[in-house]
Each structure stands twice: as structure tokens, then as C-alpha cells.
Amino acid sequence: MARSEADLDEQAVNALRDYLRIPSVHPNVDYGPCEQWVRAQAASIGLPVRVARPAAPHKPVVIVTWAGARPGLPAVLLNSHMDVVPVYQEKWTHPPFGAERTEDGKIYARGSQDMKSNAVQYLEAVRRLRLKGFQPQRTVHITFVPDEEIGGVDGMAAFVKTETFAELNVGFAMDEGMAWPGDEIVIFNGERSNWKLEFICRGNPGHGSMLMDNPAAQRVRVILDRLLDYRESEKARIKHPLMDQGKVTCVNVTMLQGGVQNNVVPPEITIVADVRISPEKDHDEFVKMVQGWCDEAGDTELRIVQRGEVEGVTELNQSNKWWLALKSALENANEKIIPIICPGATDARFIRRLKIPAIGMCVLNNTPILLHDHDEFIYEKVFLKGISLFEEIIRNLTAV
Ligand SMILES: [Zn+2]
């Protein structure tokens, strides 16, 4: 049974590179090869696999389970998504699905940070713990879900509503975090809620040569002013470029629509805004404020195209024994932690909505932030360190 550490490292890097070479890229992802890859990994570790298909036959949720000595206790869920975002091939200096390893110890591929490395770290940590004869008290489920990058509707959002998910009896979940160029490991314990707003500004139409009263553009000016003033005031609250992102509410004008011809004053112009409301902000207050802008502009209708749910936050204090277990594993390894509200969205929100504590974390410190960017890569050394860290994390979490 004795296998050298170098052998295990080699095996882990090969597993990662194989997984990265599967082009599970949007749109129309073929998840078949990912499912096969997980099955092969699980078989080599000696663990059973179950596959749920909560939304469609071609959208599998693959579940690898390591039964604990006390299977009645709530389990630990280690989640990752199998899909990756598209690439601009010509902008890459290494093929995005080649998983090339460079002399200086980098592995280049789409998904190397977001988030196939987590998947391999979970599996390899479990492989090593088993080789060492460790027997967890709590059960560990490692899940591989589809479609996170397109909102998770047919992935985690559907999966959490199934009987299969309920049977997993999840007590605590881990999901993705993000890279950070400093020494610290970034922890996500909550997310902002995702809103899409439309302001339909109406006014008097007519010939482009006439100075009619109240054209739609006059309403547009008021709304744009208020939106951009609010944006500036929130931006001013960002003191730390990473830590404060999720504490503020983000508004961006993403589309302006209206008009048919350059000499026709249009009766209507629509402003579309992407809004991410901080969990620290009262959502109803926000809507009231925005409605106030419409009243001020006059003849402007507010349409809430997407109403974000108020997202729960996983407490990071003495009351959360899971957090204490995770934190002590990281601190024992001398890792520093930055806990933040995730500026974007991850599948962890679907788990938190069930009142199950969930924390996002990637072991990607001292690494440039390249998720969704060209030339995404991971340092092999950091990847391997992550496996050791997850070994300790799994030891601690299953002993809670
Ligand atoms: Zn991701």
C-alpha cells in the first residue's frame, strides 16, 4: 500500500491535467466525459458513485461518497462545478484545453482556477487519508455539478430540491472561492443578491427640429444621474479592493435602448441596470430609493426584471463549529484568511438558502486572479499544497 509522496503528487497532477483537458465549456456542454472522469477517479480511490439528473438526462450531478463511522450524523459536502466559461482562443499563449505544464511550474488551462483544481484536491485529499488509514466519523460527499457558470438552474438549484440531496443529510458545505495575489486565502461566507432593473423613461415624441417639453431623454438624465451618483457613493465606501467589494451595493448601467431614427424624438428610452445588493443593505429600502428616482424623473416606470433573493450569510464566529474546524485547519498550517462577501455568485447560495452553512474557498493564494480571464493558470506547488490543506480540513470537519 505504501506509495511515495512523489508518486501521489504525480498522480494528482496527472488527474488534474486530464480533467482540464476535457473541454466542458459553454455553450452546450457535453458532461459525459466529466462523469466518466469522476467515475474513474472514484474507482481508483475505492469509493461508490451515484448520479442524479435533476433537470435533464445530459446534466448529471455526480456524487462520490465516503461513508463515515457514524452515518447518522450530518455529512460534509465538498462541491465543485464541472463547467467552464468560454475562451478567446487567440488571446491564450497556451492552448486553453491543453493543460500544459511550464518549466516554472504553472499549469495553464481554462478551469484551472475556476474550479477544477478544487475537485481534484477534494478527491486526492480523500485518497491520501484513506491510504493513511483515516476513518472519518461523519460521511463526506464530493459532488460535481453542471451549469454553475450559467446560473445553476439545471445544476445545484435543481439538485437541492431533490430527494437525493435530502438523503445526503448535509450539515456543512464547501464550494469555490477565488485566487488572491497576496499570502491570504480568501473565504466566501455570503453573497450579494442579484437584481436586474429596467427604467422605462417616457416623454413627448416629435420631430428632431422641435424643442418640445419633457422628452424621454430628460427622464433618462435624472435616472442616470441618480444611478451614477449612487454608484459613486458606494464606490467611495470601498477602502480595501477585495474585502469591501461584497459589503457595498454595485450598480451598473448595462444597456440603453430606444429610438428609431436620428431625426425622430422617441416616446420611450429604456435604461437597463445590473444591481448586486449587499446582504448588509435592506432590500426594501433599496427598492424604495429607486422608486423615488422614478417619481422624481416623472413618467418613468420601474420594472424589476429579476428580483434577487435576500441571501443568507454563514456566521464566522464561535457559534459555528464548522467554521471553527475549518479555521483551525488553516491556522495550523500557518495560512492567513480573508473572509469576504463574494462579489459575484456561486452555487453555495442555493445551499445557504436551505439554512445549511456553506463556505467558499479555493487554495489559490500568491496567485494572480485569472478566473474567466485569458491564460488562466494554477501553480503546481499551490495546487499540491491545497491537497494537504484539504486533508487537514476533512479531518477537522468530519470530527466536528
Ligand atoms: Zn466557478
mmCIF file of N, CA, C and O in Angstrom, residues 35 38-39 42 47-53 60-66 75 77 139-144 159 162-169:
data_model
loop_
_atom_site.group_PDB
_atom_site.id
_atom_site.type_symbol
_atom_site.label_atom_id
_atom_site.label_comp_id
_atom_site.label_asym_id
_atom_site.label_seq_id
_atom_site.Cartn_x
_atom_site.Cartn_y
_atom_site.Cartn_z
ATOM 1 N N GLU A 35 -18.290 13.064 -16.298
ATOM 2 C CA GLU A 35 -18.867 11.989 -15.489
ATOM 3 C C GLU A 35 -17.940 10.764 -15.508
ATOM 4 O O GLU A 35 -17.674 10.162 -14.462
ATOM 5 N N VAL A 38 -14.875 11.385 -13.336
ATOM 6 C CA VAL A 38 -15.163 11.239 -11.900
ATOM 7 C C VAL A 38 -15.289 9.766 -11.542
ATOM 8 O O VAL A 38 -14.738 9.306 -10.528
ATOM 9 N N ARG A 39 -16.007 9.012 -12.372
ATOM 10 C CA ARG A 39 -16.190 7.569 -12.096
ATOM 11 C C ARG A 39 -14.838 6.857 -11.997
ATOM 12 O O ARG A 39 -14.614 6.041 -11.106
ATOM 13 N N ALA A 42 -13.066 7.895 -8.730
ATOM 14 C CA ALA A 42 -13.703 7.274 -7.561
ATOM 15 C C ALA A 42 -13.338 5.795 -7.493
ATOM 16 O O ALA A 42 -13.039 5.259 -6.411
ATOM 17 N N LEU A 47 -14.280 4.302 -3.964
ATOM 18 C CA LEU A 47 -15.498 4.886 -3.413
ATOM 19 C C LEU A 47 -16.668 4.756 -4.388
ATOM 20 O O LEU A 47 -16.478 4.810 -5.605
ATOM 21 N N PRO A 48 -17.869 4.588 -3.849
ATOM 22 C CA PRO A 48 -19.049 4.455 -4.714
ATOM 23 C C PRO A 48 -19.484 5.795 -5.316
ATOM 24 O O PRO A 48 -19.242 6.858 -4.730
ATOM 25 N N VAL A 49 -20.122 5.706 -6.489
ATOM 26 C CA VAL A 49 -20.600 6.892 -7.207
ATOM 27 C C VAL A 49 -22.100 6.753 -7.440
ATOM 28 O O VAL A 49 -22.591 5.678 -7.759
ATOM 29 N N ARG A 50 -22.785 7.859 -7.244
ATOM 30 C CA ARG A 50 -24.202 7.936 -7.584
ATOM 31 C C ARG A 50 -24.367 9.100 -8.539
ATOM 32 O O ARG A 50 -23.646 10.100 -8.406
ATOM 33 N N VAL A 51 -25.306 8.997 -9.464
ATOM 34 C CA VAL A 51 -25.525 10.119 -10.371
ATOM 35 C C VAL A 51 -26.991 10.525 -10.313
ATOM 36 O O VAL A 51 -27.878 9.697 -10.488
ATOM 37 N N ALA A 52 -27.216 11.804 -10.023
ATOM 38 C CA ALA A 52 -28.576 12.345 -10.067
ATOM 39 C C ALA A 52 -28.694 13.165 -11.346
ATOM 40 O O ALA A 52 -27.690 13.709 -11.830
ATOM 41 N N ARG A 53 -29.879 13.211 -11.899
ATOM 42 C CA ARG A 53 -30.093 14.027 -13.102
ATOM 43 C C ARG A 53 -31.343 14.872 -12.856
ATOM 44 O O ARG A 53 -32.405 14.589 -13.390
ATOM 45 N N PRO A 60 -25.750 15.740 -15.551
ATOM 46 C CA PRO A 60 -25.585 14.905 -14.356
ATOM 47 C C PRO A 60 -25.033 15.673 -13.158
ATOM 48 O O PRO A 60 -24.256 16.616 -13.313
ATOM 49 N N VAL A 61 -25.480 15.261 -11.984
ATOM 50 C CA VAL A 61 -24.818 15.654 -10.735
ATOM 51 C C VAL A 61 -24.170 14.373 -10.219
ATOM 52 O O VAL A 61 -24.863 13.399 -9.923
ATOM 53 N N VAL A 62 -22.843 14.361 -10.192
ATOM 54 C CA VAL A 62 -22.125 13.136 -9.838
ATOM 55 C C VAL A 62 -21.721 13.226 -8.362
ATOM 56 O O VAL A 62 -21.160 14.241 -7.928
ATOM 57 N N ILE A 63 -22.043 12.181 -7.618
ATOM 58 C CA ILE A 63 -21.824 12.199 -6.161
ATOM 59 C C ILE A 63 -20.905 11.044 -5.767
ATOM 60 O O ILE A 63 -21.223 9.879 -6.014
ATOM 61 N N VAL A 64 -19.774 11.376 -5.176
ATOM 62 C CA VAL A 64 -18.843 10.367 -4.659
ATOM 63 C C VAL A 64 -18.979 10.398 -3.139
ATOM 64 O O VAL A 64 -18.927 11.475 -2.532
ATOM 65 N N THR A 65 -19.164 9.244 -2.535
ATOM 66 C CA THR A 65 -19.438 9.222 -1.091
ATOM 67 C C THR A 65 -18.429 8.373 -0.326
ATOM 68 O O THR A 65 -18.119 7.249 -0.724
ATOM 69 N N TRP A 66 -17.926 8.955 0.749
ATOM 70 C CA TRP A 66 -17.057 8.231 1.680
ATOM 71 C C TRP A 66 -17.839 8.125 2.985
ATOM 72 O O TRP A 66 -18.014 9.127 3.689
ATOM 73 N N ALA A 75 -23.658 15.221 7.241
ATOM 74 C CA ALA A 75 -22.447 14.980 6.455
ATOM 75 C C ALA A 75 -21.777 16.280 6.012
ATOM 76 O O ALA A 75 -22.355 17.368 6.095
ATOM 77 N N LEU A 77 -20.253 18.224 2.796
ATOM 78 C CA LEU A 77 -20.360 18.241 1.331
ATOM 79 C C LEU A 77 -19.213 19.079 0.755
ATOM 80 O O LEU A 77 -18.999 20.226 1.159
ATOM 81 N N THR A 139 -19.855 11.331 7.359
ATOM 82 C CA THR A 139 -19.759 10.990 5.939
ATOM 83 C C THR A 139 -19.314 12.218 5.142
ATOM 84 O O THR A 139 -19.666 13.348 5.480
ATOM 85 N N VAL A 140 -18.519 11.961 4.102
ATOM 86 C CA VAL A 140 -18.101 13.030 3.182
ATOM 87 C C VAL A 140 -18.711 12.749 1.807
ATOM 88 O O VAL A 140 -18.559 11.645 1.281
ATOM 89 N N HIS A 141 -19.414 13.743 1.261
ATOM 90 C CA HIS A 141 -19.902 13.638 -0.112
ATOM 91 C C HIS A 141 -19.140 14.637 -0.972
ATOM 92 O O HIS A 141 -19.031 15.813 -0.603
ATOM 93 N N ILE A 142 -18.626 14.160 -2.091
ATOM 94 C CA ILE A 142 -17.975 15.067 -3.035
ATOM 95 C C ILE A 142 -18.887 15.149 -4.261
ATOM 96 O O ILE A 142 -19.156 14.130 -4.902
ATOM 97 N N THR A 143 -19.390 16.353 -4.533
ATOM 98 C CA THR A 143 -20.341 16.483 -5.642
ATOM 99 C C THR A 143 -19.746 17.292 -6.797
ATOM 100 O O THR A 143 -18.945 18.216 -6.592
ATOM 101 N N PHE A 144 -20.162 16.912 -7.990
ATOM 102 C CA PHE A 144 -19.710 17.551 -9.234
ATOM 103 C C PHE A 144 -20.965 17.967 -9.978
ATOM 104 O O PHE A 144 -21.735 17.110 -10.411
ATOM 105 N N PHE A 159 -30.806 20.495 -8.046
ATOM 106 C CA PHE A 159 -30.351 19.377 -7.218
ATOM 107 C C PHE A 159 -30.795 19.517 -5.758
ATOM 108 O O PHE A 159 -31.229 18.541 -5.139
ATOM 109 N N THR A 162 -34.081 17.973 -4.720
ATOM 110 C CA THR A 162 -34.349 16.540 -4.921
ATOM 111 C C THR A 162 -34.298 15.751 -3.615
ATOM 112 O O THR A 162 -33.684 16.167 -2.628
ATOM 113 N N GLU A 163 -34.918 14.566 -3.691
ATOM 114 C CA GLU A 163 -34.873 13.599 -2.592
ATOM 115 C C GLU A 163 -33.416 13.166 -2.357
ATOM 116 O O GLU A 163 -32.983 13.004 -1.217
ATOM 117 N N THR A 164 -32.690 13.011 -3.461
ATOM 118 C CA THR A 164 -31.283 12.576 -3.359
ATOM 119 C C THR A 164 -30.489 13.550 -2.494
ATOM 120 O O THR A 164 -29.712 13.146 -1.630
ATOM 121 N N PHE A 165 -30.704 14.849 -2.732
ATOM 122 C CA PHE A 165 -29.964 15.831 -1.935
ATOM 123 C C PHE A 165 -30.351 15.705 -0.463
ATOM 124 O O PHE A 165 -29.486 15.728 0.419
ATOM 125 N N ALA A 166 -31.648 15.567 -0.215
ATOM 126 C CA ALA A 166 -32.116 15.445 1.172
ATOM 127 C C ALA A 166 -31.453 14.235 1.840
ATOM 128 O O ALA A 166 -31.053 14.300 3.010
ATOM 129 N N GLU A 167 -31.323 13.146 1.087
ATOM 130 C CA GLU A 167 -30.716 11.923 1.636
ATOM 131 C C GLU A 167 -29.240 12.117 2.009
ATOM 132 O O GLU A 167 -28.714 11.396 2.847
ATOM 133 N N LEU A 168 -28.594 13.064 1.357
ATOM 134 C CA LEU A 168 -27.172 13.293 1.683
ATOM 135 C C LEU A 168 -27.021 13.827 3.106
ATOM 136 O O LEU A 168 -25.950 13.759 3.686
ATOM 137 N N ASN A 169 -28.091 14.407 3.636
ATOM 138 C CA ASN A 169 -28.101 14.895 5.028
ATOM 139 C C ASN A 169 -26.904 15.816 5.299
ATOM 140 O O ASN A 169 -26.083 15.566 6.179
#
